[in-house]
mmCIF file of C-alpha atoms in Angstrom:
data_model
loop_
_atom_site.group_PDB
_atom_site.id
_atom_site.type_symbol
_atom_site.label_atom_id
_atom_site.label_comp_id
_atom_site.label_asym_id
_atom_site.label_seq_id
_atom_site.Cartn_x
_atom_site.Cartn_y
_atom_site.Cartn_z
ATOM 1 C CA MET A 1 99.399 97.485 93.583
ATOM 2 C CA ASP A 2 96.822 94.782 92.857
ATOM 3 C CA ASP A 3 93.567 95.149 90.923
ATOM 4 C CA TYR A 4 91.300 93.418 93.430
ATOM 5 C CA GLY A 5 89.677 96.598 94.698
ATOM 6 C CA PRO A 6 89.340 98.221 98.105
ATOM 7 C CA ALA A 7 89.678 96.384 101.407
ATOM 8 C CA PHE A 8 88.389 98.846 104.018
ATOM 9 C CA ALA A 9 86.269 101.961 104.468
ATOM 10 C CA LEU A 10 86.905 104.325 107.371
ATOM 11 C CA VAL A 11 85.151 107.367 108.801
ATOM 12 C CA CYS A 12 87.155 109.815 110.885
ATOM 13 C CA VAL A 13 85.035 110.885 113.861
ATOM 14 C CA GLY A 14 87.996 112.757 115.313
ATOM 15 C CA SER A 15 91.738 112.900 114.723
ATOM 16 C CA GLY A 16 93.063 115.620 117.029
ATOM 17 C CA GLY A 17 95.298 115.337 120.067
ATOM 18 C CA GLY A 18 93.586 117.994 122.183
ATOM 19 C CA PRO A 19 92.909 120.302 123.814
ATOM 20 C CA LEU A 20 89.506 120.383 122.061
ATOM 21 C CA GLU A 21 87.426 117.509 123.428
ATOM 22 C CA SER A 22 85.230 117.753 120.312
ATOM 23 C CA ASP A 23 88.054 116.462 118.075
ATOM 24 C CA LEU A 24 89.893 113.546 119.681
ATOM 25 C CA SER A 25 91.103 110.220 118.282
ATOM 26 C CA GLY A 26 88.162 108.180 117.000
ATOM 27 C CA TYR A 27 87.716 106.184 113.769
ATOM 28 C CA LEU A 28 85.014 103.809 112.533
ATOM 29 C CA LEU A 29 86.103 100.962 110.270
ATOM 30 C CA LYS A 30 84.376 98.275 108.209
ATOM 31 C CA PRO A 31 85.188 95.876 105.357
ATOM 32 C CA TYR A 32 84.723 97.840 102.153
ATOM 33 C CA LYS A 33 82.153 95.511 100.597
ATOM 34 C CA GLU A 34 79.970 95.277 103.704
ATOM 35 C CA GLU A 35 77.274 97.676 104.868
ATOM 36 C CA TRP A 36 77.815 99.711 108.016
ATOM 37 C CA ASP A 37 74.920 97.963 109.748
ATOM 38 C CA ALA A 38 76.688 94.611 109.242
ATOM 39 C CA GLY A 39 79.211 95.563 111.914
ATOM 40 C CA ILE A 40 81.827 98.192 112.709
ATOM 41 C CA ILE A 41 85.215 98.286 114.437
ATOM 42 C CA ALA A 42 85.782 101.413 116.532
ATOM 43 C CA LEU A 43 89.480 102.294 116.317
ATOM 44 C CA GLU A 44 90.180 104.480 119.368
ATOM 45 C CA ALA A 45 87.367 106.165 121.294
ATOM 46 C CA GLY A 46 88.287 109.724 122.235
ATOM 47 C CA SER A 47 85.503 111.404 120.271
ATOM 48 C CA GLY A 48 82.359 109.326 119.854
ATOM 49 C CA GLN A 49 78.590 109.592 119.778
ATOM 50 C CA GLY A 50 78.319 113.273 120.671
ATOM 51 C CA THR A 51 80.812 114.355 118.044
ATOM 52 C CA LEU A 52 79.319 112.015 115.448
ATOM 53 C CA HIS A 53 75.857 113.447 116.158
ATOM 54 C CA ARG A 54 77.174 116.902 115.247
ATOM 55 C CA LEU A 55 78.930 115.609 112.128
ATOM 56 C CA LEU A 56 75.768 113.862 110.914
ATOM 57 C CA GLN A 57 73.739 117.032 111.374
ATOM 58 C CA GLN A 58 76.097 118.711 108.919
ATOM 59 C CA GLU A 59 76.628 115.721 106.602
ATOM 60 C CA PRO A 60 73.761 113.195 106.905
ATOM 61 C CA ASP A 61 75.179 111.063 104.066
ATOM 62 C CA LEU A 62 78.490 110.373 105.793
ATOM 63 C CA PHE A 63 77.741 106.635 105.959
ATOM 64 C CA LYS A 64 75.994 106.319 102.616
ATOM 65 C CA THR A 65 77.120 103.494 100.341
ATOM 66 C CA GLN A 66 76.241 102.630 96.759
ATOM 67 C CA SER A 67 73.844 99.903 97.841
ATOM 68 C CA SER A 68 72.201 102.017 100.558
ATOM 69 C CA ALA A 69 72.036 105.347 98.783
ATOM 70 C CA THR A 70 68.801 106.393 100.484
ATOM 71 C CA ARG A 71 69.663 105.166 103.989
ATOM 72 C CA THR A 72 70.820 107.537 106.722
ATOM 73 C CA TYR A 73 71.766 106.692 110.301
ATOM 74 C CA SER A 74 71.768 108.455 113.650
ATOM 75 C CA ALA A 75 74.911 108.512 115.797
ATOM 76 C CA SER A 76 73.362 106.139 118.331
ATOM 77 C CA GLU A 77 72.451 103.683 115.536
ATOM 78 C CA ILE A 78 76.012 103.725 114.227
ATOM 79 C CA TYR A 79 77.428 102.884 117.646
ATOM 80 C CA THR A 80 74.865 100.106 117.992
ATOM 81 C CA PHE A 81 76.568 98.543 114.961
ATOM 82 C CA VAL A 82 79.981 98.629 116.686
ATOM 83 C CA ARG A 83 81.101 95.093 117.528
ATOM 84 C CA CYS A 84 84.452 95.875 119.132
ATOM 85 C CA PHE A 85 86.880 98.619 120.121
ATOM 86 C CA LEU A 86 90.596 98.645 119.314
ATOM 87 C CA ILE A 87 92.359 100.932 121.792
ATOM 88 C CA THR A 88 96.080 101.743 121.594
ATOM 89 C CA HIS A 89 96.399 103.036 125.171
ATOM 90 C CA ALA A 90 94.168 104.336 127.933
ATOM 91 C CA HIS A 91 94.889 108.058 127.974
ATOM 92 C CA LEU A 92 91.636 109.990 128.184
ATOM 93 C CA ASP A 93 91.863 111.476 124.699
ATOM 94 C CA HIS A 94 91.667 107.891 123.384
ATOM 95 C CA ILE A 95 88.970 106.416 125.654
ATOM 96 C CA SER A 96 86.722 109.212 126.956
ATOM 97 C CA SER A 97 83.735 108.575 124.678
ATOM 98 C CA LEU A 98 83.962 104.827 125.327
ATOM 99 C CA VAL A 99 83.633 105.430 129.064
ATOM 100 C CA ILE A 100 80.934 108.101 128.876
ATOM 101 C CA SER A 101 78.762 106.129 126.430
ATOM 102 C CA THR A 102 79.175 102.596 127.778
ATOM 103 C CA GLY A 103 75.916 102.565 129.721
ATOM 104 C CA SER A 104 73.870 103.632 126.691
ATOM 105 C CA PHE A 105 75.373 101.230 124.139
ATOM 106 C CA GLY A 106 72.798 99.198 122.251
ATOM 107 C CA GLY A 107 73.322 96.016 120.312
ATOM 108 C CA PRO A 108 75.348 92.984 121.396
ATOM 109 C CA ARG A 109 78.059 93.081 124.034
ATOM 110 C CA LYS A 110 81.185 94.765 122.697
ATOM 111 C CA ARG A 111 84.757 93.548 123.037
ATOM 112 C CA VAL A 112 87.533 95.954 123.977
ATOM 113 C CA TYR A 113 90.854 94.871 122.467
ATOM 114 C CA GLY A 114 94.223 96.173 123.568
ATOM 115 C CA ASN A 115 97.375 95.352 125.444
ATOM 116 C CA LYS A 116 97.341 94.104 129.023
ATOM 117 C CA GLU A 117 98.357 97.472 130.490
ATOM 118 C CA MET A 118 95.591 99.332 128.674
ATOM 119 C CA LEU A 119 92.918 96.933 129.924
ATOM 120 C CA GLU A 120 94.255 97.197 133.467
ATOM 121 C CA ASP A 121 94.018 100.987 133.202
ATOM 122 C CA LEU A 122 90.395 100.662 132.077
ATOM 123 C CA GLU A 123 89.721 98.454 135.096
ATOM 124 C CA GLY A 124 90.875 101.374 137.209
ATOM 125 C CA ILE A 125 88.134 103.518 135.666
ATOM 126 C CA TYR A 126 85.287 100.970 135.658
ATOM 127 C CA ASN A 127 85.692 100.573 139.425
ATOM 128 C CA TRP A 128 82.366 101.854 140.842
ATOM 129 C CA ARG A 129 84.118 105.065 141.893
ATOM 130 C CA ALA A 130 85.326 106.864 138.782
ATOM 131 C CA TRP A 131 82.589 105.072 136.776
ATOM 132 C CA PRO A 132 80.221 102.130 137.228
ATOM 133 C CA ASN A 133 81.783 98.736 136.547
ATOM 134 C CA LEU A 134 80.412 97.926 133.099
ATOM 135 C CA ALA A 135 83.148 95.579 131.864
ATOM 136 C CA SER A 136 84.552 92.151 132.707
ATOM 137 C CA TYR A 137 86.811 89.383 131.374
ATOM 138 C CA ASP A 138 84.089 86.726 131.664
ATOM 139 C CA GLU A 139 82.516 85.816 128.319
ATOM 140 C CA ASN A 140 79.387 84.627 130.160
ATOM 141 C CA ASP A 141 78.835 87.940 131.977
ATOM 142 C CA GLU A 142 76.105 89.217 129.674
ATOM 143 C CA ASP A 143 75.089 91.828 132.262
ATOM 144 C CA PHE A 144 78.310 93.712 131.489
ATOM 145 C CA LYS A 145 78.324 95.967 128.421
ATOM 146 C CA LEU A 146 81.999 95.390 127.582
ATOM 147 C CA LEU A 147 84.235 92.321 127.397
ATOM 148 C CA TYR A 148 87.937 92.862 128.079
ATOM 149 C CA SER A 149 89.906 91.034 125.362
ATOM 150 C CA PRO A 150 93.720 91.157 125.639
ATOM 151 C CA LEU A 151 95.850 91.217 122.508
ATOM 152 C CA VAL A 152 99.176 89.468 123.067
ATOM 153 C CA PRO A 153 102.207 90.924 121.224
ATOM 154 C CA ASN A 154 103.451 87.542 120.032
ATOM 155 C CA GLY A 155 104.007 88.288 116.347
ATOM 156 C CA LYS A 156 100.700 86.684 115.366
ATOM 157 C CA TYR A 157 97.454 88.044 113.966
ATOM 158 C CA HIS A 158 94.316 87.738 116.099
ATOM 159 C CA THR A 159 90.818 87.689 114.602
ATOM 160 C CA VAL A 160 88.838 90.590 116.067
ATOM 161 C CA PHE A 161 85.978 90.743 113.567
ATOM 162 C CA PRO A 162 84.711 88.550 110.726
ATOM 163 C CA ASP A 163 87.450 88.570 108.069
ATOM 164 C CA ILE A 164 89.587 91.151 109.914
ATOM 165 C CA SER A 165 92.585 90.332 112.085
ATOM 166 C CA VAL A 166 95.046 92.470 114.016
ATOM 167 C CA GLN A 167 98.632 92.160 115.107
ATOM 168 C CA ILE A 168 99.616 94.382 118.022
ATOM 169 C CA VAL A 169 103.155 95.717 118.443
ATOM 170 C CA PRO A 170 104.226 97.580 121.621
ATOM 171 C CA ILE A 171 105.622 101.102 121.207
ATOM 172 C CA ASN A 172 106.885 103.713 123.661
ATOM 173 C CA HIS A 173 104.849 106.720 124.728
ATOM 174 C CA GLY A 174 107.274 108.432 127.078
ATOM 175 C CA THR A 175 108.356 107.896 130.654
ATOM 176 C CA THR A 176 106.350 108.850 133.731
ATOM 177 C CA ASP A 177 107.264 109.045 137.409
ATOM 178 C CA ILE A 178 106.414 105.352 137.681
ATOM 179 C CA GLY A 179 108.368 104.251 134.622
ATOM 180 C CA PRO A 180 108.006 103.843 130.837
ATOM 181 C CA TYR A 181 104.481 104.106 129.429
ATOM 182 C CA SER A 182 103.449 101.696 126.679
ATOM 183 C CA SER A 183 101.241 102.413 123.683
ATOM 184 C CA SER A 184 100.476 100.185 120.687
ATOM 185 C CA ALA A 185 100.675 100.012 116.919
ATOM 186 C CA PHE A 186 98.114 97.882 115.070
ATOM 187 C CA PHE A 187 98.605 96.050 111.789
ATOM 188 C CA ILE A 188 94.991 95.671 110.615
ATOM 189 C CA ARG A 189 94.506 93.030 107.906
ATOM 190 C CA SER A 190 91.613 92.068 105.654
ATOM 191 C CA ASP A 191 91.566 88.263 105.635
ATOM 192 C CA SER A 192 88.866 88.139 102.941
ATOM 193 C CA HIS A 193 90.681 90.387 100.483
ATOM 194 C CA PRO A 194 92.468 88.385 97.756
ATOM 195 C CA SER A 195 95.732 90.210 98.515
ATOM 196 C CA LYS A 196 95.289 90.174 102.324
ATOM 197 C CA ARG A 197 95.769 93.926 102.302
ATOM 198 C CA GLU A 198 96.363 95.761 105.551
ATOM 199 C CA PHE A 199 97.132 99.163 106.988
ATOM 200 C CA LEU A 200 99.203 100.342 109.939
ATOM 201 C CA PHE A 201 97.805 102.469 112.748
ATOM 202 C CA PHE A 202 100.003 104.014 115.439
ATOM 203 C CA GLY A 203 98.920 105.086 118.880
ATOM 204 C CA ASP A 204 100.814 107.927 120.528
ATOM 205 C CA VAL A 205 104.529 107.296 120.142
ATOM 206 C CA GLU A 206 107.850 108.881 120.971
ATOM 207 C CA PRO A 207 110.846 108.687 118.615
ATOM 208 C CA ASP A 208 113.317 105.864 119.103
ATOM 209 C CA SER A 209 116.136 108.415 119.106
ATOM 210 C CA VAL A 210 114.712 110.088 122.208
ATOM 211 C CA THR A 211 113.276 107.238 124.268
ATOM 212 C CA SER A 212 114.965 106.235 127.514
ATOM 213 C CA ALA A 213 113.423 102.771 127.112
ATOM 214 C CA THR A 214 114.264 100.083 124.560
ATOM 215 C CA PRO A 215 113.617 101.462 121.029
ATOM 216 C CA LYS A 216 110.447 99.913 119.634
ATOM 217 C CA ILE A 217 109.381 101.759 116.467
ATOM 218 C CA ILE A 218 112.130 99.834 114.707
ATOM 219 C CA ASP A 219 110.167 96.626 115.393
ATOM 220 C CA VAL A 220 107.155 98.109 113.604
ATOM 221 C CA TRP A 221 109.226 99.218 110.605
ATOM 222 C CA ARG A 222 110.899 95.810 110.374
ATOM 223 C CA LYS A 223 107.531 94.097 110.118
ATOM 224 C CA ALA A 224 106.125 96.673 107.687
ATOM 225 C CA ALA A 225 109.084 96.868 105.295
ATOM 226 C CA PRO A 226 108.550 93.611 103.316
ATOM 227 C CA MET A 227 104.893 94.531 102.680
ATOM 228 C CA ILE A 228 105.479 98.030 101.282
ATOM 229 C CA PRO A 229 103.776 99.111 99.090
ATOM 230 C CA ASN A 230 101.969 96.117 97.581
ATOM 231 C CA THR A 231 100.315 94.725 100.712
ATOM 232 C CA LEU A 232 100.654 97.723 103.034
ATOM 233 C CA SER A 233 100.395 101.188 101.516
ATOM 234 C CA THR A 234 98.671 103.265 104.214
ATOM 235 C CA ILE A 235 100.046 104.378 107.587
ATOM 236 C CA PHE A 236 98.297 106.494 110.212
ATOM 237 C CA ILE A 237 100.891 108.057 112.511
ATOM 238 C CA GLU A 238 100.857 110.909 114.954
ATOM 239 C CA CYS A 239 102.780 114.167 114.771
ATOM 240 C CA SER A 240 101.623 116.147 117.766
ATOM 241 C CA TRP A 241 103.948 119.142 117.694
ATOM 242 C CA PRO A 242 105.161 121.579 115.029
ATOM 243 C CA SER A 243 108.829 121.915 114.111
ATOM 244 C CA GLY A 244 111.258 123.231 116.695
ATOM 245 C CA ARG A 245 109.793 121.502 119.732
ATOM 246 C CA PRO A 246 112.680 120.638 122.125
ATOM 247 C CA ASP A 247 113.210 116.927 122.751
ATOM 248 C CA ASP A 248 112.634 117.355 126.494
ATOM 249 C CA MET A 249 109.205 118.870 125.726
ATOM 250 C CA LEU A 250 107.936 116.140 123.385
ATOM 251 C CA HIS A 251 106.139 114.321 126.233
ATOM 252 C CA GLY A 252 106.163 111.027 124.362
ATOM 253 C CA HIS A 253 105.156 112.384 120.944
ATOM 254 C CA LEU A 254 106.622 113.068 117.498
ATOM 255 C CA SER A 255 107.556 116.349 115.832
ATOM 256 C CA PRO A 256 108.023 116.767 112.048
ATOM 257 C CA GLU A 257 111.803 116.299 112.186
ATOM 258 C CA HIS A 258 111.503 113.139 114.251
ATOM 259 C CA LEU A 259 108.758 111.769 111.998
ATOM 260 C CA ARG A 260 110.954 112.405 108.947
ATOM 261 C CA ASP A 261 113.808 110.586 110.689
ATOM 262 C CA GLU A 262 111.555 107.625 111.475
ATOM 263 C CA LEU A 263 110.408 107.453 107.852
ATOM 264 C CA VAL A 264 114.053 107.406 106.797
ATOM 265 C CA VAL A 265 114.471 104.376 109.079
ATOM 266 C CA LEU A 266 111.441 102.759 107.429
ATOM 267 C CA ALA A 267 112.891 103.426 103.975
ATOM 268 C CA THR A 268 116.193 101.912 105.145
ATOM 269 C CA GLU A 269 114.367 98.776 106.264
ATOM 270 C CA VAL A 270 112.551 98.631 102.899
ATOM 271 C CA TYR A 271 115.913 98.888 101.130
ATOM 272 C CA HIS A 272 117.422 96.008 103.111
ATOM 273 C CA SER A 273 114.264 93.907 102.810
ATOM 274 C CA ARG A 274 114.216 94.220 99.031
ATOM 275 C CA ARG A 275 117.948 93.623 98.775
ATOM 276 C CA SER A 276 117.680 90.523 100.928
ATOM 277 C CA SER A 277 114.675 89.137 99.041
ATOM 278 C CA SER A 278 116.480 89.616 95.735
ATOM 279 C CA GLY A 279 119.438 87.623 97.044
ATOM 280 C CA GLY A 280 121.837 90.526 97.355
ATOM 281 C CA GLY A 281 123.692 91.152 100.563
ATOM 282 C CA SER A 282 121.871 88.782 102.880
ATOM 283 C CA ARG A 283 123.655 88.425 106.180
ATOM 284 C CA PRO A 284 123.210 86.427 109.375
ATOM 285 C CA LYS A 285 120.828 87.904 111.924
ATOM 286 C CA ARG A 286 122.267 89.020 115.211
ATOM 287 C CA LYS A 287 120.517 89.080 118.525
ATOM 288 C CA ARG A 288 119.298 92.453 119.740
ATOM 289 C CA GLN A 289 120.244 94.175 116.511
ATOM 290 C CA LYS A 290 118.442 97.504 116.623
ATOM 291 C CA ARG A 291 118.961 98.927 113.140
ATOM 292 C CA ASN A 292 120.223 97.879 109.747
ATOM 293 C CA PRO A 293 123.316 99.650 108.400
ATOM 294 C CA SER A 294 122.656 103.175 107.162
ATOM 295 C CA VAL A 295 122.005 103.739 103.457
ATOM 296 C CA SER A 296 122.890 106.757 101.337
ATOM 297 C CA ALA A 297 120.224 109.330 100.536
ATOM 298 C CA ASP A 298 120.436 108.444 96.844
ATOM 299 C CA GLU A 299 119.727 104.769 97.597
ATOM 300 C CA LEU A 300 116.694 105.734 99.715
ATOM 301 C CA ARG A 301 115.220 108.012 97.074
ATOM 302 C CA GLY A 302 111.700 106.967 96.118
ATOM 303 C CA LEU A 303 111.627 103.837 98.288
ATOM 304 C CA LEU A 304 108.354 104.900 99.917
ATOM 305 C CA THR A 305 106.631 105.719 96.632
ATOM 306 C CA GLY A 306 103.076 104.388 96.774
ATOM 307 C CA VAL A 307 102.833 104.844 100.545
ATOM 308 C CA ARG A 308 100.298 107.274 101.989
ATOM 309 C CA ILE A 309 101.069 108.718 105.422
ATOM 310 C CA TYR A 310 98.049 110.150 107.239
ATOM 311 C CA ILE A 311 99.096 112.594 109.972
ATOM 312 C CA ILE A 312 96.976 112.329 113.126
ATOM 313 C CA HIS A 313 96.901 113.601 116.727
ATOM 314 C CA CYS A 314 98.031 117.181 116.026
ATOM 315 C CA LYS A 315 97.667 119.328 119.133
ATOM 316 C CA GLU A 316 95.938 122.599 118.349
ATOM 317 C CA GLN A 317 97.050 125.810 120.037
ATOM 318 C CA SER A 318 94.946 126.698 123.071
ATOM 319 C CA THR A 319 95.159 130.366 122.103
ATOM 320 C CA GLN A 320 94.663 131.967 118.715
ATOM 321 C CA VAL A 321 97.816 132.725 116.739
ATOM 322 C CA GLU A 322 98.444 134.249 113.336
ATOM 323 C CA GLY A 323 98.915 131.858 110.445
ATOM 324 C CA PRO A 324 97.393 128.529 109.424
ATOM 325 C CA PRO A 325 95.785 126.115 111.909
ATOM 326 C CA THR A 326 98.334 123.965 113.743
ATOM 327 C CA ARG A 327 97.282 120.812 111.870
ATOM 328 C CA GLU A 328 97.921 122.425 108.475
ATOM 329 C CA LEU A 329 101.217 123.823 109.721
ATOM 330 C CA ILE A 330 102.427 120.417 110.960
ATOM 331 C CA VAL A 331 101.323 118.529 107.845
ATOM 332 C CA GLY A 332 103.006 121.117 105.631
ATOM 333 C CA GLN A 333 106.227 120.851 107.618
ATOM 334 C CA VAL A 334 106.240 117.042 107.425
ATOM 335 C CA ARG A 335 105.484 117.137 103.693
ATOM 336 C CA ALA A 336 108.360 119.543 103.025
ATOM 337 C CA LEU A 337 110.836 117.462 105.038
ATOM 338 C CA VAL A 338 109.801 114.199 103.350
ATOM 339 C CA GLN A 339 109.976 115.785 99.913
ATOM 340 C CA THR A 340 113.454 117.146 100.640
ATOM 341 C CA ALA A 341 114.536 113.677 101.753
ATOM 342 C CA GLY A 342 113.174 112.304 98.459
ATOM 343 C CA LEU A 343 111.460 109.334 100.112
ATOM 344 C CA GLY A 344 108.458 109.389 97.778
ATOM 345 C CA ALA A 345 105.728 109.011 100.425
ATOM 346 C CA GLU A 346 102.530 111.037 100.070
ATOM 347 C CA ILE A 347 101.788 113.081 103.195
ATOM 348 C CA LEU A 348 98.093 113.646 103.969
ATOM 349 C CA SER A 349 96.058 114.999 106.847
ATOM 350 C CA ALA A 350 93.414 112.833 108.499
ATOM 351 C CA GLU A 351 90.643 115.267 109.340
ATOM 352 C CA GLN A 352 87.369 115.063 111.155
ATOM 353 C CA GLY A 353 84.458 114.114 108.908
ATOM 354 C CA MET A 354 86.543 112.342 106.271
ATOM 355 C CA HIS A 355 85.279 109.136 104.676
ATOM 356 C CA ILE A 356 88.424 107.343 103.556
ATOM 357 C CA SER A 357 88.554 104.323 101.313
ATOM 358 C CA GLU A 358 90.792 102.890 98.640
ATOM 359 C CA ARG A 359 91.615 103.702 95.065
ATOM 360 C CA PHE A 360 91.156 107.440 95.104
ATOM 361 C CA ILE A 361 87.372 107.401 95.389
ATOM 362 C CA PHE A 362 85.934 110.876 95.714
ATOM 363 C CA TYR A 363 83.922 111.775 98.779
ATOM 364 C CA LEU A 364 82.395 115.107 99.585
ATOM 365 C CA SER A 365 83.988 116.271 102.817
ATOM 366 C CA ILE A 366 81.940 119.145 104.125
ATOM 367 C CA LYS A 367 84.286 121.538 105.853
ATOM 368 C CA LEU A 368 81.276 123.406 107.111
ATOM 369 C CA ILE A 369 82.384 121.427 110.163
ATOM 370 C CA LYS A 370 85.532 123.530 110.227
ATOM 371 C CA ILE A 371 84.528 127.103 110.874
ATOM 372 C CA LEU A 372 88.028 128.396 111.359
ATOM 373 C CA THR A 373 88.263 131.545 113.416
ATOM 374 C CA ARG A 374 91.223 133.904 113.155
ATOM 375 C CA PRO A 375 91.829 137.329 114.732
ATOM 376 C CA ALA A 376 91.229 139.135 111.441
ATOM 377 C CA TYR A 377 88.734 136.874 109.708
ATOM 378 C CA ILE A 378 86.297 133.987 109.751
ATOM 379 C CA TYR A 379 86.175 131.678 106.782
ATOM 380 C CA TRP A 380 84.291 128.582 105.732
ATOM 381 C CA ARG A 381 85.794 125.794 103.678
ATOM 382 C CA LEU A 382 83.855 123.481 101.429
ATOM 383 C CA ARG A 383 85.976 121.050 99.501
ATOM 384 C CA THR A 384 85.938 117.735 97.726
ATOM 385 C CA GLU A 385 88.790 115.574 99.019
ATOM 386 C CA LEU A 386 90.704 112.788 97.312
ATOM 387 C CA PHE A 387 91.748 110.050 99.707
ATOM 388 C CA ALA A 388 92.899 106.490 99.763
ATOM 389 C CA LEU A 389 93.074 103.639 102.278
ATOM 390 C CA VAL A 390 94.954 100.394 101.643
#
């Protein structure tokens, strides 16, 4: 780990996978050294202005920085600062606030970045029937609020914001009646940071071991492995279901066992990457090779030390059940499985209202937001969280 300081700051507007529309995928990102009013990237857009308005009522200092200690913002002001959206796929729990709020956006025209299929799906919404047409591909169409901006999965980084670039990698999100459905993973890099630090953000994804399409998570792990943990130390990845979910009921998502298995694959790729870079055991590349040879558990032990895995997109139960909330249950199950495997990764929960940045900076995360109701009790949680981002 370098000593050059943080690269990014991120606020979690929402991190759930439904069914509560008040807590859906939505994150606001900026370069760490810049002020929020200098420009923001919206990463996903399930929950947006309405949810942020509620969060700011309960924690007005959510966007406070050291140089703007007395400045507070409204939700509409914050979204005026948004310069672009990065969307992994066009399911409603990832785009609903973008669509609903488009007509009221202030500030300059905003780009929407994503793969070709996602933008085509958005075109099917901004069609004057489901919603007014407020987006176009023409850079000169200033009358349109949004500018469609395709990201091509060509192995290259694309500048999406001053000093921030993104590489998009296709991943699988299940199969529908009309064929495989594609989501995206984003490698998000700070081009101004001395170490070019980056983090990895997954959209919804199904395990390679289950997919009926060509396995694709392996492509993400292959790219990530040489950077771990010095350049890339933070991964946001979904785990929608608790343990025991049958494979035929995953619906294009991960469960704790499958996430553990995927992290074992990542550790295997890290092992081979380090072995190859040190000159030991390099071998000729073969076309269409899907996985490196397996590695013993002892050889994998600790290979993901220094990596923080933020669990996102947990699907809460629609009915009350005894025991901890589903998110806590899932995160605990993943943590136990990863610890048993000895991989060394730190398993964390990305929760609504968090302000995440690097180097274990303390932020007060007011869990007044989370009034958790159970059949026998109601409790409030107020806690100071310790988090880190790249």
